[in-house]
PDB file of C-alpha atoms in Angstrom:
ATOM      1  CA  MET F  19     115.297  98.508  74.969  1.00 81.00           C
ATOM      2  CA  ARG F  20     113.743  96.004  72.590  1.00 88.00           C
ATOM      3  CA  SER F  21     112.291  93.934  75.429  1.00 87.00           C
ATOM      4  CA  GLN F  22     110.943  97.124  77.010  1.00 85.00           C
ATOM      5  CA  ASN F  23     109.099  98.008  73.807  1.00 89.00           C
ATOM      6  CA  ARG F  24     107.776  94.476  73.417  1.00 91.00           C
ATOM      7  CA  ALA F  25     106.495  94.484  77.008  1.00 86.00           C
ATOM      8  CA  GLU F  26     104.696  97.785  76.483  1.00 87.00           C
ATOM      9  CA  GLU F  27     103.054  96.514  73.289  1.00 91.00           C
ATOM     10  CA  ALA F  28     101.935  93.320  75.033  1.00 89.00           C
ATOM     11  CA  ILE F  29     100.355  95.349  77.836  1.00 86.00           C
ATOM     12  CA  LYS F  30      98.592  97.680  75.376  1.00 88.00           C
ATOM     13  CA  SER F  31      97.222  94.729  73.403  1.00 93.00           C
ATOM     14  CA  GLY F  32      95.761  93.159  76.550  1.00 89.00           C
ATOM     15  CA  PHE F  33      98.081  90.144  76.493  1.00 91.00           C
ATOM     16  CA  PHE F  34      98.349  90.056  80.309  1.00 85.00           C
ATOM     17  CA  GLU F  35      94.734  90.902  81.210  1.00 85.00           C
ATOM     18  CA  ARG F  36      93.952  87.336  82.281  1.00 87.00           C
ATOM     19  CA  GLU F  37      97.126  87.228  84.384  1.00 86.00           C
ATOM     20  CA  ILE F  38      96.445  90.281  86.571  1.00 85.00           C
ATOM     21  CA  GLU F  39      94.070  89.795  89.498  1.00 90.00           C
ATOM     22  CA  PRO F  40      92.275  92.947  90.718  1.00 92.00           C
ATOM     23  CA  VAL F  41      93.107  93.871  94.320  1.00 94.00           C
ATOM     24  CA  THR F  42      90.887  95.907  96.631  1.00 97.00           C
ATOM     25  CA  LEU F  43      92.808  98.197  98.966  1.00 95.00           C
ATOM     26  CA  PRO F  44      91.701  98.919 102.554  1.00 97.00           C
ATOM     27  CA  ASP F  45      90.233 102.267 101.436  1.00 98.00           C
ATOM     28  CA  GLY F  46      87.985 100.470  98.909  1.00 96.00           C
ATOM     29  CA  THR F  47      90.011 101.412  95.844  1.00 95.00           C
ATOM     30  CA  THR F  48      90.369  98.605  93.311  1.00 94.00           C
ATOM     31  CA  VAL F  49      93.659  98.267  91.462  1.00 90.00           C
ATOM     32  CA  SER F  50      93.361  96.222  88.276  1.00 85.00           C
ATOM     33  CA  VAL F  51      96.228  97.560  86.181  1.00 81.00           C
ATOM     34  CA  ASP F  52      99.920  97.072  86.820  1.00 76.00           C
ATOM     35  CA  ASP F  53     102.245 100.077  86.717  1.00 74.00           C
ATOM     36  CA  GLY F  54     103.917  98.376  83.811  1.00 68.00           C
ATOM     37  CA  PRO F  55     107.522  98.577  82.854  1.00 69.00           C
ATOM     38  CA  GLY F  56     109.071 101.909  83.734  1.00 63.00           C
ATOM     39  CA  ARG F  57     110.964 104.085  81.329  1.00 61.00           C
ATOM     40  CA  ALA F  58     114.474 104.353  82.684  1.00 61.00           C
ATOM     41  CA  PRO F  59     116.859 106.722  80.955  1.00 60.00           C
ATOM     42  CA  PRO F  60     119.465 104.977  78.810  1.00 60.00           C
ATOM     43  CA  THR F  61     122.698 104.213  80.606  1.00 63.00           C
ATOM     44  CA  LYS F  62     126.222 104.435  79.265  1.00 59.00           C
ATOM     45  CA  ARG F  63     128.228 101.232  79.249  1.00 55.00           C
TER      46      ARG F  63
END
């Protein structure tokens, strides 16, 4: 969970902006933001 929170904060602060290359889809849409880490429900161990 800690790494999940740290990843989200890094994305919000723009830490990865220089690492993500915009991609233009065949329909002309440009994607320049990653989906980011997903929020999975906690699992029992």
